[in-house]
mmCIF file of C-alpha atoms in Angstrom:
data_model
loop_
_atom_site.group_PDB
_atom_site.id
_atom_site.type_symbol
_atom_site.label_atom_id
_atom_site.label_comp_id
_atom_site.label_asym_id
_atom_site.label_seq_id
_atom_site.Cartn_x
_atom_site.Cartn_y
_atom_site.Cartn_z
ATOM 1 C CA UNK A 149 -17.684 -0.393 2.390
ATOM 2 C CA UNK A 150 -19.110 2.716 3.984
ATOM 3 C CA UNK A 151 -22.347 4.317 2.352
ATOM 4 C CA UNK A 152 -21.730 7.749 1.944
ATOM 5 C CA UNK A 153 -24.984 8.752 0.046
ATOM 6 C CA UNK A 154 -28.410 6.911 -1.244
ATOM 7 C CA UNK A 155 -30.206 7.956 -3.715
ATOM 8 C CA UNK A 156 -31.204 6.323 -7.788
ATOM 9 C CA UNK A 157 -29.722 6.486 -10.710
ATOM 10 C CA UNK A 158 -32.682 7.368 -13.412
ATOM 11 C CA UNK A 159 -32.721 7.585 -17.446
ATOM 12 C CA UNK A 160 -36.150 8.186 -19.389
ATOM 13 C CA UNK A 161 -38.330 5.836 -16.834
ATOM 14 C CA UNK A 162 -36.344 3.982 -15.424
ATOM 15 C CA UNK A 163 -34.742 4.195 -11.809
ATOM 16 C CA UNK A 164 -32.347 2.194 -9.865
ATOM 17 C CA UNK A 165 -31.509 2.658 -6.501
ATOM 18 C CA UNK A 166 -28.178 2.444 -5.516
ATOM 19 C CA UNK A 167 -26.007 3.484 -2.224
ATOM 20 C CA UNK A 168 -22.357 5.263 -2.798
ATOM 21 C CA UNK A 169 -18.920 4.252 -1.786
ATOM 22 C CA UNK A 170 -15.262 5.767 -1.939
ATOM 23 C CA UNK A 171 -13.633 3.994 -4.924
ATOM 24 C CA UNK A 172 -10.118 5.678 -4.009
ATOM 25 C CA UNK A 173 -8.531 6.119 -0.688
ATOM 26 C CA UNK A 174 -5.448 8.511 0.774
ATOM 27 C CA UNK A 175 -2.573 6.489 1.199
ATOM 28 C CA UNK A 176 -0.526 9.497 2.747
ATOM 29 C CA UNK A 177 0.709 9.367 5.898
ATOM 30 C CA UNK A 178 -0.816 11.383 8.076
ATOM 31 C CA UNK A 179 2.247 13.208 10.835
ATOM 32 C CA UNK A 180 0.695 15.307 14.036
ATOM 33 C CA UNK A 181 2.192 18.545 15.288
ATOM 34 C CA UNK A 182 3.943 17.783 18.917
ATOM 35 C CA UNK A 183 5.273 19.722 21.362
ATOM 36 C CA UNK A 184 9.231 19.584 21.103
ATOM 37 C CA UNK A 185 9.677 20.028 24.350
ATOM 38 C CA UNK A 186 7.665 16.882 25.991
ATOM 39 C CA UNK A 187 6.419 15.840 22.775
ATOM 40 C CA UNK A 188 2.683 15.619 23.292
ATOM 41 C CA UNK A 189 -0.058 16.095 20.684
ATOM 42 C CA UNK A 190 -0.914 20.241 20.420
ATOM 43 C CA UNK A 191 -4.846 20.659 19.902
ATOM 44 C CA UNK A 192 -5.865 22.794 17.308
ATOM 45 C CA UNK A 193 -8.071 25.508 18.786
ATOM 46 C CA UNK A 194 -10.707 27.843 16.854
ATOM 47 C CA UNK A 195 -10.415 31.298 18.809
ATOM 48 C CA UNK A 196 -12.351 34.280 17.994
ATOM 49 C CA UNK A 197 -9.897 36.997 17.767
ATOM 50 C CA UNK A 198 -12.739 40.060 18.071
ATOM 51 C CA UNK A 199 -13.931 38.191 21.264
ATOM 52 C CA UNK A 200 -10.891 37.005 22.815
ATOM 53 C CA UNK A 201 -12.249 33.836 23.380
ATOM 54 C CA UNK A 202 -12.476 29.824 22.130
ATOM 55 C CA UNK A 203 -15.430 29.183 20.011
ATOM 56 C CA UNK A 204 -16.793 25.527 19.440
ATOM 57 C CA UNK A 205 -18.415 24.082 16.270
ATOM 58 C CA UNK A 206 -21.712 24.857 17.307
ATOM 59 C CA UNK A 207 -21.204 28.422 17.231
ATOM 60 C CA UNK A 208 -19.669 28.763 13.707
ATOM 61 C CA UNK A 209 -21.866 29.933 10.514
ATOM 62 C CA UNK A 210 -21.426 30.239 6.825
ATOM 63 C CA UNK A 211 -20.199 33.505 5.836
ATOM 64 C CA UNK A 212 -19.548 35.084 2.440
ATOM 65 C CA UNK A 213 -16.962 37.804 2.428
ATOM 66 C CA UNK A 214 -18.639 39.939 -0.642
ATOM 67 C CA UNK A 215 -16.130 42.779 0.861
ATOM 68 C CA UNK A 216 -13.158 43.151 2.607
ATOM 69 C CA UNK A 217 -14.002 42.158 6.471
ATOM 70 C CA UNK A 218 -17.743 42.522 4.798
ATOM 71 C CA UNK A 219 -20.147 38.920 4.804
ATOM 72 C CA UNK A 220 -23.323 37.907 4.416
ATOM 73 C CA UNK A 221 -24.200 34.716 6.562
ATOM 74 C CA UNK A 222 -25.762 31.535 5.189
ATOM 75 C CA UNK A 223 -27.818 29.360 7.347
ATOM 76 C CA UNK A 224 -27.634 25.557 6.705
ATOM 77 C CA UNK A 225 -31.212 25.037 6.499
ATOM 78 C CA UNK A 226 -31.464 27.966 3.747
ATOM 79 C CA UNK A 227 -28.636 26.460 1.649
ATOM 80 C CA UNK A 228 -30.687 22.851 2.218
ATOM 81 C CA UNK A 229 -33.846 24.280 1.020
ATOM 82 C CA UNK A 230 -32.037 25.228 -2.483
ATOM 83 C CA UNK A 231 -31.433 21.601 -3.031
ATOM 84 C CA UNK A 232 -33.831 20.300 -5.922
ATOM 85 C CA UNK A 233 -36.665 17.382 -5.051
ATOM 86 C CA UNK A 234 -33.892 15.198 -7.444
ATOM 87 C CA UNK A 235 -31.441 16.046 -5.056
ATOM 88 C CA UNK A 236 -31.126 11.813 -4.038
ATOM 89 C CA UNK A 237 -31.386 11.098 -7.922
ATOM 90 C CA UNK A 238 -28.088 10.782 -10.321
ATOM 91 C CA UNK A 239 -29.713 11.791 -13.318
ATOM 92 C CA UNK A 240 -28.678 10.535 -16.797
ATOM 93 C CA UNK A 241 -28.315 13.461 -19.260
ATOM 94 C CA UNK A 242 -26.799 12.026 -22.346
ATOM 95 C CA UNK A 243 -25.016 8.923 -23.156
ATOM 96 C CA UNK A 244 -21.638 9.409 -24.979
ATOM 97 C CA UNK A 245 -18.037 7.958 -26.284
ATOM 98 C CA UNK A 246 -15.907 8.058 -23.226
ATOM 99 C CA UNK A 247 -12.904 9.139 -25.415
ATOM 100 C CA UNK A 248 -14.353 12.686 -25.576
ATOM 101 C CA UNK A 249 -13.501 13.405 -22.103
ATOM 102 C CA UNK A 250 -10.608 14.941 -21.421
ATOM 103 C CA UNK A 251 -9.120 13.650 -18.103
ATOM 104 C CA UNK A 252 -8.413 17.094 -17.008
ATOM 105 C CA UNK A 253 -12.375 17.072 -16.077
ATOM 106 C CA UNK A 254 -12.284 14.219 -13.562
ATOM 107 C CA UNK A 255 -12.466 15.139 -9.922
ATOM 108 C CA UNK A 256 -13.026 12.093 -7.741
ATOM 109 C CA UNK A 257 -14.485 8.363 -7.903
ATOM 110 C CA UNK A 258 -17.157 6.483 -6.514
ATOM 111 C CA UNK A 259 -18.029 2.823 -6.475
ATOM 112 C CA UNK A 260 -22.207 2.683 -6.723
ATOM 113 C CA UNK A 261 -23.829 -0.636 -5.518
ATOM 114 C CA UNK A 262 -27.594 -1.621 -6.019
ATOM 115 C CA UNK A 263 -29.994 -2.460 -3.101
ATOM 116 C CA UNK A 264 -31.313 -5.068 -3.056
ATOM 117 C CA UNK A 265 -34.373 -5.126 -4.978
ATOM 118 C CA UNK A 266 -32.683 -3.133 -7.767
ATOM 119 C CA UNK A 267 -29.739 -5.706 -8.687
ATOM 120 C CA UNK A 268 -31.765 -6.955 -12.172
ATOM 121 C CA UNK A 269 -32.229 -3.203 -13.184
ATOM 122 C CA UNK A 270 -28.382 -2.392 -12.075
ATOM 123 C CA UNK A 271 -26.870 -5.031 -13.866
ATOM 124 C CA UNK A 272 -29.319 -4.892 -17.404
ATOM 125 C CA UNK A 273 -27.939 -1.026 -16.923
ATOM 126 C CA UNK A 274 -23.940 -2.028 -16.968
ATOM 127 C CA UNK A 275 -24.410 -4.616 -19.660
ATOM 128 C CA UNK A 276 -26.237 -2.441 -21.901
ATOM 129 C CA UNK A 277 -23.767 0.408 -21.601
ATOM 130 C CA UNK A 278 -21.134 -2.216 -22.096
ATOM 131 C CA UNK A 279 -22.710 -3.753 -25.170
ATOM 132 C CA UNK A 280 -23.368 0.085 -26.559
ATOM 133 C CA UNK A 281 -19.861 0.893 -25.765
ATOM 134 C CA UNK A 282 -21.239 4.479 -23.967
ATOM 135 C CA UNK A 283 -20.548 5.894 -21.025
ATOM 136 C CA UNK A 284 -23.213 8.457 -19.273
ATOM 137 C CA UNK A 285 -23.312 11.735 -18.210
ATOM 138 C CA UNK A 286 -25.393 12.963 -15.438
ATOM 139 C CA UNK A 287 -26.391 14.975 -12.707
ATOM 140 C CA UNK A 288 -25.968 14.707 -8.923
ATOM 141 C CA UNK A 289 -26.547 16.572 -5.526
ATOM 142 C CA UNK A 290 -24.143 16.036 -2.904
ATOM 143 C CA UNK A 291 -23.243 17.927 0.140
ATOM 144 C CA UNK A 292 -25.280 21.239 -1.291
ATOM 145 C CA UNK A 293 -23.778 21.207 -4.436
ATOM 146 C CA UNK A 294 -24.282 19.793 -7.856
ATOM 147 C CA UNK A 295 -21.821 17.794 -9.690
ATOM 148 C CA UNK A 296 -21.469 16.741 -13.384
ATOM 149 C CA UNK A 297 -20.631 13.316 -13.110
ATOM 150 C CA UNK A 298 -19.600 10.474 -15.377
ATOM 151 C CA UNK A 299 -21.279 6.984 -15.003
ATOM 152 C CA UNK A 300 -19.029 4.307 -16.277
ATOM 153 C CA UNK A 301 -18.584 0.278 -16.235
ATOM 154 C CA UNK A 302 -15.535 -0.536 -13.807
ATOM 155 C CA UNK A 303 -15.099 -4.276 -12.591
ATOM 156 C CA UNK A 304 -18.449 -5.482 -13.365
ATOM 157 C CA UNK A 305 -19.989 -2.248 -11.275
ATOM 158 C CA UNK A 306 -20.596 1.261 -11.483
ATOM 159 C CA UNK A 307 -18.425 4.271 -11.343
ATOM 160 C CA UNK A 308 -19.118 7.406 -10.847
ATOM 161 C CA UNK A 309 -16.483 10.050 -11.462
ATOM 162 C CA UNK A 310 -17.474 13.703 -10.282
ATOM 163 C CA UNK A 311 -16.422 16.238 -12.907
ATOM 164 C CA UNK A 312 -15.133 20.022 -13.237
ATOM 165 C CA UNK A 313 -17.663 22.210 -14.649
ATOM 166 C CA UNK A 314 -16.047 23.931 -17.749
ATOM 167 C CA UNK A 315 -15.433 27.293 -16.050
ATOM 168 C CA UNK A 316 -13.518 25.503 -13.273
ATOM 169 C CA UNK A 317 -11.167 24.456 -15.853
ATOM 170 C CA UNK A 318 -8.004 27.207 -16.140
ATOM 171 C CA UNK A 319 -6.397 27.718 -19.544
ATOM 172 C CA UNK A 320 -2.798 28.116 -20.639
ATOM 173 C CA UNK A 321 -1.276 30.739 -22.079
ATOM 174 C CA UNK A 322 0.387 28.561 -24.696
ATOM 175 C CA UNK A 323 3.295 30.664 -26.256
ATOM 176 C CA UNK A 324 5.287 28.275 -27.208
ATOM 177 C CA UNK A 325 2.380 26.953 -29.448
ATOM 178 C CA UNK A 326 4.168 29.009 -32.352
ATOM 179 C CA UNK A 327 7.072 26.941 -32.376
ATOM 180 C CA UNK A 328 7.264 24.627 -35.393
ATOM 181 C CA UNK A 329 9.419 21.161 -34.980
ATOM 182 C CA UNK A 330 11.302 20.201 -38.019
ATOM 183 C CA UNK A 331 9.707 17.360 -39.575
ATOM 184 C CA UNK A 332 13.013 15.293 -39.064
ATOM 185 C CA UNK A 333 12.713 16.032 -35.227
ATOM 186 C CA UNK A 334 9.034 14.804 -35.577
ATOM 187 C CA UNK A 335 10.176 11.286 -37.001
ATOM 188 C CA UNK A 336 12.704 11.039 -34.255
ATOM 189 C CA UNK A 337 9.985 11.402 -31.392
ATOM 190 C CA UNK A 338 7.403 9.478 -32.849
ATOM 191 C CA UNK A 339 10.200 6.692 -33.183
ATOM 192 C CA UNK A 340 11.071 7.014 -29.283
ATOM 193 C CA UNK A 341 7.457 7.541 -28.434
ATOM 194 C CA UNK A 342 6.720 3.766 -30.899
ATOM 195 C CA UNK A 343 10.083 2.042 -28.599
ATOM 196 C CA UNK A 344 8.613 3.251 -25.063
ATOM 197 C CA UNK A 345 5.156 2.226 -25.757
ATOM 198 C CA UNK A 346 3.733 -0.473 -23.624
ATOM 199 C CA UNK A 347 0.480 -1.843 -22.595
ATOM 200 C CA UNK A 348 -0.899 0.185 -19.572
ATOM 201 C CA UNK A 349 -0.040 -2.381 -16.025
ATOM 202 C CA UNK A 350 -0.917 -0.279 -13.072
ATOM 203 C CA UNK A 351 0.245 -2.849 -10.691
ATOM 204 C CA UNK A 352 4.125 -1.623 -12.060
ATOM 205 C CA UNK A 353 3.670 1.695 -10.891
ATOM 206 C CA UNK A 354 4.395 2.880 -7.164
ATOM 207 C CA UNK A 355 4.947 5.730 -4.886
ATOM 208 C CA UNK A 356 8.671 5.268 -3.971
ATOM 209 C CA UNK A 357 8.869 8.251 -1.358
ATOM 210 C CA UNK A 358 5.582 6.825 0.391
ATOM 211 C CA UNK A 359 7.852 3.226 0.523
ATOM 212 C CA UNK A 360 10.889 5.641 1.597
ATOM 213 C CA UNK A 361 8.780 7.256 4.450
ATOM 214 C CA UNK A 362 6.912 3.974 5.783
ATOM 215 C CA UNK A 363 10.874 2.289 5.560
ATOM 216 C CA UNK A 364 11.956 5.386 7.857
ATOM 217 C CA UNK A 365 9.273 5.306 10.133
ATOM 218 C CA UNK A 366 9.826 1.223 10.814
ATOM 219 C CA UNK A 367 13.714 1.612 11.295
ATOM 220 C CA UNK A 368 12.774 4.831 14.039
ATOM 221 C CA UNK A 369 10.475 2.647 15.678
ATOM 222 C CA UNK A 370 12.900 -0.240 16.181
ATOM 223 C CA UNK A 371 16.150 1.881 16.442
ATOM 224 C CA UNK A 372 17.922 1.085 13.651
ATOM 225 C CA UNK A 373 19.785 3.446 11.242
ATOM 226 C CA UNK A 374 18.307 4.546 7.720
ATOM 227 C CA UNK A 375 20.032 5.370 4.917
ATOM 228 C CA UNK A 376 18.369 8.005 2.243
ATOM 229 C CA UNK A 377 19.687 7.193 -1.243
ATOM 230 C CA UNK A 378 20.699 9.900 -3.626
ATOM 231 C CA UNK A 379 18.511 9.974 -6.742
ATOM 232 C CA UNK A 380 20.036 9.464 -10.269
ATOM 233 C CA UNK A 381 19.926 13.385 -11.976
ATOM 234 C CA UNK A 382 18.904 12.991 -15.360
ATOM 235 C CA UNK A 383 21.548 14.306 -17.995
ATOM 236 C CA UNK A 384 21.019 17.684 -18.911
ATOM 237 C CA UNK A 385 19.432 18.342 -22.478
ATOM 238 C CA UNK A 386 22.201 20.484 -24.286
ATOM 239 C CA UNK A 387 21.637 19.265 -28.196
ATOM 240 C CA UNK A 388 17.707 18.144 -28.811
ATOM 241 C CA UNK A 389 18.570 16.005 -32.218
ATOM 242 C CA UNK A 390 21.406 14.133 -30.391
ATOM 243 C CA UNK A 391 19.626 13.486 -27.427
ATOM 244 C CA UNK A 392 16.807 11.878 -29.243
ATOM 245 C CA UNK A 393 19.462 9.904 -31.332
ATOM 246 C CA UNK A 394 20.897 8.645 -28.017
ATOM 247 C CA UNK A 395 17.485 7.674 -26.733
ATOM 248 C CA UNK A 396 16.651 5.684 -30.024
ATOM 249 C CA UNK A 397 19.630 4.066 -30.213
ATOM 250 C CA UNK A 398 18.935 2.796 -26.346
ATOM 251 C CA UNK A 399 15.621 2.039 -26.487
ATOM 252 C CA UNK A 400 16.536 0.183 -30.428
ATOM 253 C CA UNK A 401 19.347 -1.999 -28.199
ATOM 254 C CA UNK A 402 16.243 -3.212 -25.509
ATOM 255 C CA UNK A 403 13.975 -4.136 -28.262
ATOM 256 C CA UNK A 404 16.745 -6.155 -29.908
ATOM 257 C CA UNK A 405 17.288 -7.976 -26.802
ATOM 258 C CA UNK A 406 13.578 -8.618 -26.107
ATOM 259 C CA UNK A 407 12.962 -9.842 -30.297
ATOM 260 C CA UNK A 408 16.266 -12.290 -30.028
ATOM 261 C CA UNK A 409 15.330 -13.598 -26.561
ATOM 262 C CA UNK A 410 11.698 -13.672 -25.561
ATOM 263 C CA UNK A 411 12.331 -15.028 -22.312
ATOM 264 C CA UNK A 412 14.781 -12.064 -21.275
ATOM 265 C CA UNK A 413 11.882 -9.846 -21.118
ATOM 266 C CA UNK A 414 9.653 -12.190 -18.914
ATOM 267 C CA UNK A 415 12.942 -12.548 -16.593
ATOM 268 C CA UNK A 416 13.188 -8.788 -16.431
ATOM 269 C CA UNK A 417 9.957 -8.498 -15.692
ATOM 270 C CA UNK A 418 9.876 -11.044 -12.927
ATOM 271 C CA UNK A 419 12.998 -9.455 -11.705
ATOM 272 C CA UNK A 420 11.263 -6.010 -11.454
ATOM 273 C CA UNK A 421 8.060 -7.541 -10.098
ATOM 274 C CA UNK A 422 10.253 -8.129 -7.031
ATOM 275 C CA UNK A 423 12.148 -5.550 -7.066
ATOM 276 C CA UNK A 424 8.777 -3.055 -6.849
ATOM 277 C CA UNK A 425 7.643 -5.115 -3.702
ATOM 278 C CA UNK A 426 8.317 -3.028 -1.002
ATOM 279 C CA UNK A 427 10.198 -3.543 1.720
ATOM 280 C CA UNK A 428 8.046 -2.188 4.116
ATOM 281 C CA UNK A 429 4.491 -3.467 4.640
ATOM 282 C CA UNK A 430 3.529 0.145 7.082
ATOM 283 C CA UNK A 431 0.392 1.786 6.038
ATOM 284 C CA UNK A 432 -1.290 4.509 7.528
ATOM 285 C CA UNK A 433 -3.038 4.252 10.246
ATOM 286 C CA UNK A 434 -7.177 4.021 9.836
ATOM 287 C CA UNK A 435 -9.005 6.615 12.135
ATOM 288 C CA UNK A 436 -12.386 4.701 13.255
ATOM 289 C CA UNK A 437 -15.410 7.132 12.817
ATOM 290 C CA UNK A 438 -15.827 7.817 16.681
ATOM 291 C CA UNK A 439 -11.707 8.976 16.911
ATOM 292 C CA UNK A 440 -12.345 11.312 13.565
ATOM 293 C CA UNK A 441 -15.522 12.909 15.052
ATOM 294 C CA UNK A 442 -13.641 13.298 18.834
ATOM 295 C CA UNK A 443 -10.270 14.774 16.727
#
């Protein structure tokens, strides 16, 4: 994997170098604006419209608009020099429950590996934390800014998840927070919520308009015809108590099924393990380094 960033992770005395990776990647495709006419590739151009004139990355600086059409320009070297000596250091802060963070604070994830002389120290790190059940919180410089970050056990590794700062988070006006279900309502959507539960398999999951797209991009490629199927609408909600009967009474008939006949939920299962593979195998094409630094 590409190292994006080397630095150490350090709690009380101890420190562990380690080099970053992208744990995630885009799986969007990626579509380029052509001419209609001959269809070539248009470049996107940076033009200065005070000067009348094409300007390349070289000439561009950081501004701040602190009024309108009004900024005050950052150098790159200026904004460097604010970086703190600890700047190549993921520094442990506390060490807490990983239930007490709402999702809502997660950003982005990466994978951290140890060098090579660190691999004892990484690994007596991601045992302890497994043993102690915690999770850390910490501190790291990237790109000229600071992140909150949460250092977790994933796979035998280290995560780190970059976090929103509190005031990043926006609240909602919650108005409807003064509406009070009936209690008999309650007991009706607990009991769907209780028929729908399941253990969490991310493999059953996929992005059906990503298969759609790479399925309509194969059949334009080869000539052939594709097809777009309608989506199912969803009945519309016009009584709440008897729609949550109806559900009940569904999701009651599946568990039946599954209780008398064990096997008829492996079959199913099976059945919709194939069905979920999709029928195209497209992904998106990988830009080397050298073709994203030339785009």
């Amino acid at each position: 994997m590409h190292t994006l960033w080397k630095g150490s992770i350090s709690f009380g005395l101890v420190n562990v170098p380690v080099k970053m990776h992208t744990a995630t990647e885009s799986q969007e495709f990626k579509f380029n604006y052509l001419h209609k006419d001959c269809q070539h590739r248009i470049r996107s151009i940076k033009k200065c419209p005070n000067c009348e004139k094409e300007v390349e990355m070289a000439d561009l600086v950081k501004g701040f608009e602190y009024e309108k059409d009004r900024y005050v320009i950052l150098e790159d070297e200026e904004l460097a020099a604010l970086e703190q000596p600890t700047s190549r250091s993921i520094e442990i802060l506390d060490f807490i429950n990983l239930s007490e963070i709402d999702p809502i604070y997660y950003d982005k994830s990466y994978y951290l590996s140890p060098e090579e002389a660190a691999q004892k120290a990484y690994r007596l790190l991601c045992q302890a934390m497994v043993e102690s059940g915690k999770v850390a919180l910490a501190r790291v410089t990237m790109r000229s800014k600071q992140h909150l970050a949460c250092l977790r056990v994933f796979e035998e590794g280290l995560v780190l998840e970059t976090m929103h700062y509190p005031q990043e988070i926006r609240h909602m006006d919650a108005t409807w927070g003064r509406i009070v279900p009936t209690e008999t309502e309650l007991s009706m959507a607990r009991q769907l919520i209780d028929n729908l539960a399941r253990p969490f398999e991310p493999e059953k999951y996929r992005d059906e308009v990503h298969e759609q797209v790479a399925e309509m991009i194969e059949s334009k490629i080869t000539g052939e015809s594709f097809k777009v199927e309608s989506p199912v609408k969803g009945g519309q909600v016009v009584d709440l108590m008897e729609a949550l009967r109806a559900s009940i009474a569904l999701t009651e008939q599946e568990k039946e099924k599954i209780e008398t006949n064990p096997d008829v939920d492996n079959q199913e299962a099976a059945s919709q393990s194939e069905e979920r593979k999709p029928k195209s195998t497209l992904t998106p094409r990988k830009r080397t380094a050298r073709r994203a630094k030339g785009a």
